[in-house]
Amino acid sequence: MARELKYADKATQAMLKIAEQEQIPTIWDRYDAMQPQCGFGTLGLCCRHCSMGPCRIDPFGNGPKTGICGATADTIAARHITRMIAAGGAAHSDHGRDVSHTLLMIAENPNSDYSVKSPEKLKAVAEVYGIKTEGKEMRELAGEVARAALNEFGQQTGTVKMAQTAPPARYKLWQQLGIVPRAIDREVVEVMHRTHIGVDADYKNIIKQGLRASLADGWGGSMIGTELSDAIFSMPNPLKTRANLGVMKKDHVNVVVHGHEPTLSDIIAIVSQDQGLLDKAKAVGAKGIQLSGICCTANEIMMRHGIPLAGSYMQQELALMTGVVDMMVVDVQCIWPGLENTAKCFHTKLVTTSPKAKMPGFDHIEFHEDRAVEIAKQIIEEAINNYPNRNSEQINLPNISQGAVAGFTTESVFRFLGGKYRSTYRPLNDAIIAGRIRGLAGVVGCSNPNMEYEEGHLTIVKELLKNDVLIASTGCNSITCAKHGLMTPEAAFKHAGKGLQEVCQAVGIPPVLHMGACLDNSRILRVLTEVVKEGGLGEDISDLPAAGAAPEWMSEKAVCIGFYFVASGVYTVIGRPLPVVGAPALHKYLTEEIEQETGGRWAFEMDPVETAHLMLRHIDRKRKALKLKPMIYPQPFKPEE
Ligand code: NFS
Ligand code: SF4
């Protein structure tokens, strides 16, 4: 049970000691208990797609080289990874669908608890769909946009319009490759069909559908989710906030939201400051109500309301061990059923809210958008009622948190760089062209007990900063960077090379830009598109000196994200390999040959410094191809080539 996490933040370390003292098992213990994990699964060599199986391929010895139906290792692994894409894309896109429904509800119900907080954004989305905006009432426009967005999920003809916002050269390439997504749901369904026993057995053809499904997410479902969330819940703007377990308050009712969809968390954020509820909290002896978040829903409300982050994916059960969480309210994705066992040791109430995600040992208060405020109030009231049940002897709240600046968007980066009056990426492009900024990196994604916690995220980010790479961050990487002080303007002085430092100082931004939840990786696609559009750095995303990494990935959503970045022309490095290593032709295809087709490719690298160096080498290759000037200031990392 004793476990030393060298790179983890201090609050996590403190809570792990408590877990050990109190003998409360954690995710790391459950991970250890699972060892050794199945080698066939790790290599991608098992198949359960029909009941002639399960089948597994022997990678080394004289055992079977195909499944009972004759499927090879490459077929089996390709089918499996493509189903992962479908599951990840389905999760993100279903979230996008829910946001679209909320917009439709705003249009149809004048008494809705939601409204369009950013009409400019709604208009911008309307333009993508070719909807005229002039002279239209907001609700009328909301209805038209919502219907157009919902149409992208189930249309039987045409293609996903949102994808046309990609650079023209990229869109043309997708047309040539035959991977323009047709409809979001359709691509997921087709993955399921093709990977059924006895359908598609050509690994490249299977992956082709995987790429199309991933694009249906990145440039479809996710992008719709992000864009319409901005329209409904407002466009985030950089703001100051704090991160880590210490943001909870001992003398307040602590409500922690965990999951992903702002339809729930945003309304809770607003309602938590309701005077009636605050009075009720006081009546039970609390000084107020402290809301905080875990995982991506935390990112959503942090960037729009400044609500602090309690922690990342790996801290969800540690939050409960502080003994001050009166309620953890969850919706969908990245929520451990194992929280039940942790909560049992404390007074914490766990509440599920989505009919899609119920969990044993959790109470269920079903959330309905048409009664949002009423239900949010009920949830908070139950948290208040639970406050007196705390056991003061069990309270161990580390007083540790860190300030951060969060809430950058494609648009606000623009505004920052261009000054007050003109939105432009020109200064960013110029800084890259002049050799002040070496390139751009997206560092994103989860943490995973199979890696040293936070080592990958922190090491890669610092190594890139040192070499003048500006970083866009989302998901749990954002939470890690925020907790470790990398999202402050001062971080530039501490960690960035001189060129990047100058840029950050001139415009007053941190060197790691918090761009939101995982869903908001679509913002990174948009930033790259804007950089291409601004000119001087090639015609396509694949021409840019840019790279991506998800060093501690774990979810199927992360697989889907990686694939849509590769399909968009981005070199994408992850830590633990995808489960394709036992399939030699597929492995080679994804990590080498695919670059000839999409301009992007995968790389698997466990060592974080080497990961950063792989990214820098790629960035330098692109700089060279663009014939950019050498870097102004000396760079610590010089590739040998
Ligand atoms: Ni992304 Fe967000 Fe975190 Fe990973 Fe989970 S919270 S959607 S999947 S673990 S970054
Ligand atoms: Fe085995 Fe083929 Fe069935 Fe998979 S689909 S379980 S490889 S027989």
XYZ file of C-alpha atoms and ligand atoms in Angstrom:
659
model
C 0.000 0.000 0.000
C 2.855 2.377 0.659
C 3.578 4.125 -2.570
C 5.864 6.977 -3.259
C 4.857 9.255 -6.082
C 7.885 11.390 -6.763
C 6.349 13.804 -9.233
C 2.875 14.120 -7.757
C 1.725 17.369 -6.205
C 2.048 17.703 -2.436
C -1.672 17.411 -1.747
C -1.806 14.046 -3.505
C 1.206 12.856 -1.571
C -0.353 13.942 1.709
C -3.598 12.148 0.907
C -1.794 8.955 -0.052
C -0.260 8.907 3.415
C -3.732 9.169 4.901
C -4.929 6.344 2.650
C -2.083 4.225 3.926
C -2.700 5.051 7.590
C -6.407 4.399 7.287
C -5.914 1.348 5.062
C -8.180 2.715 2.370
C -7.293 1.193 -0.989
C -6.654 3.567 -3.905
C -6.517 3.257 -7.684
C -2.801 2.516 -7.365
C -3.524 -0.441 -5.066
C -6.162 -1.782 -7.404
C -3.677 -1.395 -10.237
C -1.025 -3.344 -8.325
C -3.531 -6.066 -7.493
C -4.218 -6.480 -11.205
C -0.600 -7.356 -12.021
C 0.513 -9.062 -14.146
C -1.894 -7.812 -16.768
C -2.689 -9.889 -19.824
C 0.050 -9.693 -22.448
C -2.298 -10.620 -25.281
C -4.554 -7.694 -24.447
C -1.626 -5.305 -24.118
C -0.333 -6.297 -27.546
C -3.802 -6.128 -29.102
C -3.917 -9.837 -29.880
C -7.199 -11.026 -28.443
C -10.623 -10.986 -30.055
C -14.057 -11.610 -28.575
C -16.145 -10.424 -31.477
C -17.912 -13.753 -31.896
C -18.537 -16.861 -29.876
C -16.364 -19.152 -31.943
C -13.745 -17.305 -29.905
C -12.428 -15.801 -27.746
C -9.299 -16.098 -29.866
C -5.777 -15.014 -29.205
C -2.747 -14.892 -31.403
C 0.541 -16.258 -30.210
C 3.062 -13.546 -31.032
C 6.226 -15.544 -30.350
C 5.781 -19.307 -30.155
C 4.192 -21.955 -32.334
C 0.627 -21.167 -31.248
C -2.128 -19.939 -33.576
C -1.291 -17.080 -35.928
C -4.908 -16.377 -36.786
C -8.245 -16.476 -35.014
C -10.672 -19.318 -35.661
C -12.239 -17.324 -38.518
C -8.783 -16.688 -39.960
C -8.415 -13.087 -38.800
C -4.745 -12.150 -38.518
C -3.055 -10.174 -35.763
C -3.281 -7.040 -37.897
C -6.986 -7.532 -38.501
C -7.735 -8.266 -34.865
C -5.740 -5.313 -33.541
C -7.121 -2.928 -36.173
C -10.679 -3.955 -35.361
C -10.066 -3.463 -31.658
C -8.421 -0.059 -31.912
C -11.130 1.127 -34.301
C -13.798 0.126 -31.820
C -11.913 2.170 -29.232
C -12.135 5.152 -31.573
C -15.859 4.575 -31.983
C -16.424 4.380 -28.231
C -14.365 7.494 -27.541
C -15.995 9.422 -30.366
C -19.416 8.279 -29.207
C -18.747 9.579 -25.696
C -17.599 13.002 -26.856
C -20.217 13.303 -29.546
C -23.068 12.256 -27.301
C -21.965 15.096 -25.048
C -22.087 17.395 -28.112
C -25.567 16.097 -28.878
C -26.768 16.893 -25.365
C -25.487 20.451 -25.683
C -27.304 20.751 -29.028
C -30.517 19.570 -27.373
C -30.085 22.182 -24.672
C -29.833 24.827 -27.385
C -32.996 23.499 -29.004
C -34.737 23.669 -25.657
C -33.715 27.317 -25.289
C -35.337 27.954 -28.660
C -38.517 26.108 -27.883
C -39.079 26.985 -24.256
C -39.180 30.684 -23.367
C -38.962 29.801 -19.663
C -35.834 27.677 -19.985
C -33.253 27.969 -17.221
C -30.612 28.247 -19.931
C -30.086 31.058 -22.390
C -27.675 32.042 -25.128
C -24.998 33.951 -23.236
C -22.828 34.529 -26.264
C -24.902 35.626 -29.258
C -21.731 36.331 -31.297
C -20.735 32.712 -30.972
C -24.177 31.528 -31.996
C -23.915 33.725 -35.067
C -20.487 32.371 -35.904
C -21.819 28.801 -35.733
C -24.829 29.812 -37.828
C -22.428 30.974 -40.505
C -20.743 27.580 -40.611
C -24.139 26.076 -41.377
C -25.001 28.725 -43.938
C -27.854 30.065 -41.812
C -28.706 33.729 -42.322
C -28.507 35.653 -39.073
C -29.745 39.061 -40.038
C -32.957 40.261 -38.501
C -33.493 37.045 -36.592
C -34.547 36.854 -32.957
C -32.037 35.027 -30.809
C -34.393 32.157 -30.095
C -35.279 31.708 -33.715
C -31.609 31.555 -34.608
C -30.922 29.188 -31.718
C -33.568 26.829 -33.080
C -32.120 26.849 -36.575
C -28.570 26.304 -35.367
C -29.620 23.536 -32.978
C -31.487 21.707 -35.731
C -28.557 22.066 -38.123
C -26.179 20.743 -35.475
C -28.457 17.840 -34.592
C -28.725 17.038 -38.258
C -24.977 16.383 -38.355
C -25.521 13.382 -36.121
C -28.113 11.530 -38.116
C -28.322 12.875 -41.651
C -28.572 10.238 -44.374
C -26.974 12.309 -47.123
C -24.225 14.913 -47.300
C -21.257 15.374 -44.991
C -20.555 16.967 -41.601
C -20.466 20.704 -42.314
C -18.411 21.603 -39.282
C -15.496 19.711 -40.889
C -15.419 22.282 -43.663
C -13.904 24.740 -41.205
C -10.597 22.872 -41.615
C -7.988 24.476 -43.884
C -9.042 23.973 -47.531
C -5.943 21.887 -48.319
C -6.769 19.569 -45.427
C -10.380 19.185 -46.440
C -9.327 18.384 -49.979
C -6.942 15.747 -48.707
C -9.739 14.146 -46.683
C -11.874 14.083 -49.823
C -9.061 12.390 -51.743
C -8.559 9.861 -48.969
C -12.297 9.265 -48.723
C -12.455 10.109 -45.011
C -14.710 13.161 -44.875
C -17.197 12.245 -42.149
C -20.773 11.853 -43.412
C -22.777 11.860 -40.194
C -21.500 11.462 -36.671
C -23.679 8.551 -35.592
C -23.256 6.871 -38.939
C -19.478 6.682 -38.646
C -19.767 5.027 -35.241
C -22.346 2.566 -36.559
C -20.191 1.762 -39.550
C -17.230 1.008 -37.292
C -19.400 -1.454 -35.409
C -20.596 -3.043 -38.622
C -17.199 -3.350 -40.209
C -15.640 -4.853 -37.109
C -18.343 -7.500 -36.733
C -17.240 -11.062 -37.485
C -16.676 -11.597 -41.151
C -16.829 -8.052 -42.505
C -13.754 -5.852 -42.973
C -10.478 -7.752 -42.588
C -8.096 -5.357 -44.364
C -6.353 -3.480 -41.581
C -5.774 -0.359 -43.657
C -9.378 -0.266 -44.736
C -10.508 -0.704 -41.122
C -8.244 2.117 -39.969
C -9.549 4.285 -42.784
C -13.011 4.016 -41.262
C -11.444 4.665 -37.856
C -9.950 7.894 -39.186
C -13.305 8.961 -40.585
C -15.036 8.177 -37.296
C -12.391 10.118 -35.378
C -12.861 13.123 -37.672
C -16.606 12.897 -37.093
C -15.728 13.498 -33.451
C -12.928 16.066 -33.613
C -14.377 18.177 -36.408
C -17.946 17.122 -35.633
C -19.382 16.036 -32.302
C -16.638 17.523 -30.111
C -16.430 20.724 -32.074
C -20.202 21.142 -31.954
C -20.030 20.499 -28.205
C -17.382 23.158 -27.697
C -18.907 25.752 -30.007
C -22.426 25.428 -28.667
C -21.212 25.309 -25.045
C -19.508 28.619 -25.715
C -22.724 29.983 -27.210
C -24.900 28.825 -24.318
C -22.644 29.065 -21.279
C -20.541 31.993 -22.577
C -17.176 32.250 -24.217
C -14.455 31.667 -21.670
C -12.053 34.477 -21.053
C -8.754 34.232 -19.236
C -9.338 34.479 -15.515
C -7.564 33.738 -12.264
C -8.421 30.645 -10.322
C -6.874 28.020 -8.033
C -6.228 24.316 -8.298
C -5.780 21.352 -5.964
C -7.546 19.759 -3.009
C -6.878 22.746 -0.762
C -9.482 24.784 -2.646
C -12.119 23.002 -0.584
C -12.986 24.702 2.679
C -13.304 22.999 6.026
C -16.007 25.306 7.302
C -18.077 25.315 4.111
C -20.451 22.830 2.588
C -18.271 21.270 -0.098
C -19.963 20.157 -3.277
C -17.656 18.567 -5.817
C -18.865 18.156 -9.403
C -17.186 15.396 -11.357
C -17.675 14.311 -14.940
C -17.984 16.215 -18.156
C -21.099 18.049 -19.232
C -21.542 21.724 -18.361
C -25.327 21.423 -18.672
C -25.196 20.084 -15.123
C -22.142 21.748 -13.618
C -22.776 25.213 -15.017
C -26.215 25.393 -13.468
C -24.847 24.083 -10.165
C -22.188 26.780 -10.320
C -24.861 29.433 -10.608
C -27.298 27.947 -8.106
C -24.620 27.333 -5.467
C -24.589 31.065 -4.780
C -28.360 31.287 -4.318
C -29.134 33.292 -1.185
C -31.754 30.844 0.034
C -29.257 27.986 -0.149
C -26.523 30.032 1.475
C -28.913 30.757 4.346
C -29.674 27.068 4.669
C -25.954 26.304 4.736
C -25.519 28.829 7.542
C -28.405 27.288 9.401
C -26.517 23.972 9.605
C -23.399 25.742 10.855
C -21.430 26.159 7.612
C -19.983 29.482 6.549
C -21.039 29.046 2.937
C -21.060 26.689 -0.012
C -17.797 25.866 -1.744
C -18.148 24.349 -5.166
C -15.160 22.739 -6.852
C -14.610 20.310 -9.664
C -12.806 17.138 -10.683
C -11.894 16.138 -14.249
C -13.160 17.913 -17.308
C -16.364 19.339 -15.911
C -14.030 21.168 -13.530
C -12.272 22.645 -16.546
C -15.613 23.728 -17.975
C -16.775 25.663 -14.917
C -13.321 26.889 -14.077
C -12.885 28.553 -17.427
C -16.321 30.133 -17.413
C -16.886 30.961 -13.741
C -13.472 30.758 -12.104
C -14.746 27.906 -9.888
C -11.609 26.257 -8.522
C -10.337 22.822 -9.516
C -10.218 20.252 -6.726
C -8.178 17.840 -8.764
C -7.588 15.654 -11.759
C -8.779 12.199 -12.710
C -6.351 10.462 -10.353
C -7.467 12.540 -7.365
C -11.176 11.694 -7.398
C -11.029 9.292 -4.460
C -8.352 11.331 -2.666
C -10.813 14.228 -2.596
C -13.228 12.065 -0.615
C -10.481 11.132 1.849
C -10.211 14.740 2.979
C -13.415 14.073 4.920
C -14.904 17.420 3.917
C -16.747 16.469 0.737
C -20.415 16.639 1.643
C -21.458 15.583 -1.798
C -19.804 14.468 -5.011
C -22.219 14.874 -7.876
C -21.361 13.193 -11.148
C -22.723 12.954 -14.659
C -20.821 10.960 -17.277
C -17.296 9.748 -18.135
C -14.131 9.081 -16.129
C -16.029 8.387 -12.884
C -14.848 5.340 -10.950
C -17.481 2.981 -9.600
C -14.821 2.298 -6.951
C -15.623 5.655 -5.347
C -18.386 3.783 -3.570
C -15.891 1.989 -1.343
C -14.008 5.160 -0.504
C -17.184 7.089 0.257
C -18.317 4.314 2.616
C -15.471 5.217 4.984
C -16.709 8.824 5.194
C -19.947 10.764 5.377
C -19.778 11.748 1.687
C -22.877 11.334 -0.407
C -22.339 10.253 -3.999
C -24.980 11.245 -6.508
C -25.373 10.203 -10.116
C -27.513 12.435 -12.308
C -27.533 10.941 -15.792
C -29.872 8.146 -16.847
C -26.858 6.960 -18.870
C -24.662 6.468 -15.811
C -25.969 4.935 -12.599
C -23.553 3.367 -10.121
C -24.019 0.928 -7.257
C -23.848 2.715 -3.919
C -24.590 6.122 -5.430
C -27.887 7.947 -4.898
C -29.570 8.926 -8.126
C -31.123 12.332 -8.653
C -31.978 12.468 -12.303
C -31.099 15.722 -13.977
C -33.471 17.098 -16.580
C -32.561 20.225 -18.501
C -36.136 21.471 -18.429
C -36.076 21.580 -14.620
C -32.405 22.434 -14.262
C -32.504 25.022 -11.494
C -35.035 23.111 -9.429
C -32.981 19.913 -9.549
C -29.678 21.696 -8.982
C -31.195 23.266 -5.858
C -32.393 19.884 -4.646
C -28.890 18.453 -5.134
C -27.245 21.254 -3.198
C -29.836 21.052 -0.455
C -29.025 17.417 0.057
C -25.356 18.334 0.304
C -26.217 20.943 2.932
C -28.254 18.407 4.879
C -25.270 16.082 4.860
C -22.880 18.666 6.333
C -23.777 17.916 9.967
C -22.914 14.246 9.384
C -19.205 14.971 9.079
C -16.872 13.228 11.446
C -14.387 15.851 12.608
C -11.805 13.208 13.457
C -11.716 12.140 9.847
C -10.956 15.554 8.435
C -7.573 15.764 6.729
C -7.704 18.627 4.319
C -4.264 19.577 3.011
C -4.020 23.325 2.801
C -2.420 23.111 -0.604
C -3.533 24.845 -3.770
C -1.943 26.848 -6.527
C -3.014 29.907 -8.502
C -3.521 29.634 -12.238
C -4.754 31.618 -15.202
C -7.234 29.609 -17.235
C -9.787 29.985 -19.976
C -8.102 30.539 -23.309
C -10.025 29.946 -26.503
C -9.267 30.163 -30.192
C -10.791 33.617 -30.070
C -9.236 34.899 -26.853
C -5.746 33.835 -27.894
C -6.413 35.959 -30.934
C -7.464 38.929 -28.905
C -4.530 38.646 -26.569
C -2.044 38.481 -29.344
C -3.624 41.126 -31.498
C -4.167 43.686 -28.789
C -7.440 45.249 -27.831
C -8.868 46.171 -31.178
C -7.764 43.615 -33.679
C -8.055 39.886 -33.420
C -5.150 38.357 -35.242
C -2.726 35.505 -35.054
C -0.137 37.591 -36.894
C 2.109 38.166 -33.883
C 2.124 34.428 -33.154
C 2.963 33.500 -36.740
C 5.607 36.224 -36.830
C 7.163 34.978 -33.619
C 7.413 31.486 -35.091
C 8.745 32.755 -38.412
C 11.307 35.001 -36.716
C 12.600 32.189 -34.513
C 11.352 33.491 -31.215
C 8.902 30.621 -30.788
C 10.183 27.288 -32.051
C 6.748 25.784 -32.521
C 3.451 24.816 -30.973
C 2.557 21.782 -28.925
C -0.666 20.381 -27.613
C -0.035 18.452 -24.411
C -3.240 16.848 -23.299
C -4.995 13.900 -21.766
C -5.385 11.712 -18.773
C -3.228 10.211 -16.079
C -2.934 6.486 -15.614
C -1.711 4.369 -12.696
C 0.459 2.470 -15.187
C 2.793 5.471 -15.375
C 4.579 7.520 -12.749
C 1.839 10.026 -11.857
C 2.339 13.441 -13.471
C 5.937 12.747 -14.479
C 5.089 12.569 -18.166
C 2.972 15.704 -18.240
C 5.375 17.840 -16.230
C 8.616 16.675 -17.789
C 7.412 17.028 -21.353
C 5.904 20.455 -20.746
C 9.045 21.780 -19.054
C 11.369 20.358 -21.690
C 9.288 21.930 -24.465
C 9.060 25.290 -22.695
C 12.817 25.366 -22.258
C 13.074 25.017 -26.010
C 10.703 27.893 -26.757
C 7.625 25.837 -27.611
C 4.283 27.452 -26.737
C 1.896 24.922 -25.232
C -1.857 24.497 -25.506
C -3.207 22.216 -22.821
C -6.554 20.530 -22.181
C -8.129 17.850 -20.011
C -6.246 16.421 -17.076
C -2.942 17.765 -18.392
C -4.390 21.206 -17.725
C -5.194 20.260 -14.168
C -1.697 18.924 -13.613
C -0.124 22.034 -15.113
C -2.377 24.288 -13.051
C -1.547 22.450 -9.811
C 2.157 22.697 -10.497
C 2.206 26.417 -11.212
C 2.784 26.167 -14.950
C -0.287 28.228 -15.806
C 0.853 31.507 -14.379
C 2.487 34.307 -16.354
C 5.475 33.956 -14.023
C 5.987 30.384 -15.183
C 7.401 31.831 -18.374
C 10.336 33.306 -16.451
C 10.927 30.120 -14.570
C 10.611 27.587 -17.346
C 10.523 29.124 -20.805
C 13.424 29.829 -23.120
C 14.241 33.443 -23.777
C 12.294 33.781 -27.027
C 9.088 32.340 -25.612
C 9.594 34.392 -22.474
C 9.664 37.578 -24.506
C 6.428 36.693 -26.259
C 4.650 35.710 -23.041
C 5.813 38.872 -21.371
C 4.765 41.105 -24.255
C 1.213 39.775 -24.294
C 0.910 38.759 -20.641
C 0.076 35.076 -21.096
C 1.299 31.958 -19.333
C 3.529 29.730 -21.480
C 1.004 26.898 -21.049
C -2.430 27.952 -22.237
C -5.408 26.318 -20.570
C -7.785 25.622 -23.443
C -10.407 23.643 -21.606
C -11.732 20.132 -21.299
C -10.857 17.158 -23.507
C -13.840 17.997 -25.643
C -12.099 21.298 -26.271
C -9.242 19.674 -28.131
C -11.364 20.944 -30.980
C -10.137 24.400 -29.917
C -6.589 23.265 -30.640
C -7.673 22.131 -34.121
C -9.132 25.588 -34.581
C -6.002 27.365 -33.343
C -3.917 25.365 -35.820
C -6.402 26.249 -38.558
C -6.159 29.942 -37.683
C -2.370 29.794 -37.751
C -2.520 28.255 -41.239
C -5.036 30.883 -42.326
C -2.907 33.737 -41.003
C -0.262 32.758 -43.542
C 3.463 32.291 -43.827
C 3.599 28.809 -42.330
C 2.364 26.619 -45.160
C -1.004 25.629 -46.482
C -2.032 22.865 -44.163
C -1.908 21.799 -40.516
C 0.693 19.187 -41.465
C 3.026 21.973 -42.631
C 3.115 23.632 -39.204
C 5.967 23.269 -36.726
C 3.589 21.641 -34.272
C 3.193 18.341 -32.429
C 0.946 16.737 -29.832
C 1.390 14.480 -26.818
C -0.811 12.566 -24.382
C 1.840 10.952 -22.197
C -0.394 9.353 -19.578
C -3.449 8.536 -21.693
C -5.936 5.915 -20.584
C -9.406 6.451 -22.076
C -10.986 5.500 -25.398
C -11.702 9.193 -25.816
C -7.940 9.743 -25.821
C -7.543 7.150 -28.593
C -10.161 8.935 -30.663
C -8.516 12.308 -30.050
C -5.121 10.954 -31.061
C -6.569 9.570 -34.271
C -8.301 12.801 -35.218
C -5.065 14.683 -34.657
C -3.164 12.183 -36.818
C -5.930 12.460 -39.439
C -5.568 16.241 -39.234
C -1.848 16.063 -39.972
C -0.382 16.199 -36.465
C 2.547 14.163 -35.183
C 1.157 12.625 -31.994
C 3.254 10.996 -29.279
C 1.818 8.924 -26.454
C 3.488 7.087 -23.588
C 2.192 3.530 -23.377
C 1.706 2.232 -26.918
C -1.718 1.694 -28.403
C -2.653 -1.994 -28.246
C -1.249 -2.647 -31.722
C 2.315 -3.633 -30.937
C 1.616 -7.340 -31.530
C 0.380 -6.550 -35.027
C 3.537 -5.754 -37.003
C 2.044 -4.376 -40.221
C -0.536 -2.258 -38.404
C 2.086 -0.984 -35.967
C 4.333 0.101 -38.824
C 1.408 1.650 -40.661
C 0.297 3.815 -37.737
C 3.757 4.916 -36.677
C 5.344 5.367 -40.113
C 3.470 4.833 -43.358
C 0.313 6.735 -42.486
C 2.297 9.986 -42.627
C 2.402 9.648 -46.429
C -1.378 9.729 -46.425
C -2.499 12.146 -43.695
C 0.723 14.012 -42.956
C 0.423 12.991 -39.307
C 1.483 9.850 -37.493
C 1.678 8.155 -34.114
C 4.759 7.640 -31.973
C 4.952 5.617 -28.756
C 7.569 6.698 -26.240
C 7.676 5.929 -22.544
C 10.501 8.294 -21.664
C 9.125 11.829 -21.246
C 12.341 13.667 -22.084
C 12.671 11.606 -25.238
C 9.021 12.332 -26.023
C 9.716 16.057 -25.912
C 12.780 15.535 -28.071
C 10.796 13.569 -30.640
C 8.369 16.485 -30.784
C 11.204 19.003 -31.102
C 12.799 17.001 -33.905
C 9.505 16.992 -35.725
C 9.044 20.724 -35.158
C 12.543 21.351 -36.499
C 11.880 19.235 -39.590
C 8.851 21.355 -40.303
C 10.760 24.586 -39.684
C 13.374 23.409 -42.128
C 10.793 22.479 -44.763
C 9.284 25.943 -44.394
C 12.778 27.434 -44.651
C 12.268 29.413 -41.460
C 15.040 31.404 -39.876
C 17.188 29.797 -37.198
C 16.083 30.395 -33.625
C 17.129 33.765 -32.238
C 18.363 32.435 -28.921
C 20.383 29.288 -28.330
C 18.256 26.190 -27.786
C 19.178 23.610 -25.149
C 18.055 20.752 -27.398
C 19.798 20.478 -30.737
C 18.844 17.487 -32.836
C 21.763 15.701 -34.402
C 20.329 15.755 -37.934
Ni -10.122 13.461 -21.063
Fe -11.797 14.406 -19.238
Fe -9.179 13.465 -17.683
Fe -8.671 11.762 -19.556
Fe -10.931 11.751 -18.340
S -11.330 13.724 -17.392
S -12.313 13.848 -21.201
S -10.480 11.317 -20.559
S -9.031 11.406 -17.494
S -8.166 13.876 -19.638
Fe -12.062 -15.426 -33.152
Fe -12.624 -14.394 -35.553
Fe -14.566 -14.714 -33.730
Fe -12.667 -12.880 -33.355
S -14.184 -12.860 -34.950
S -13.475 -14.279 -31.816
S -10.888 -13.857 -34.266
S -13.361 -16.335 -34.702
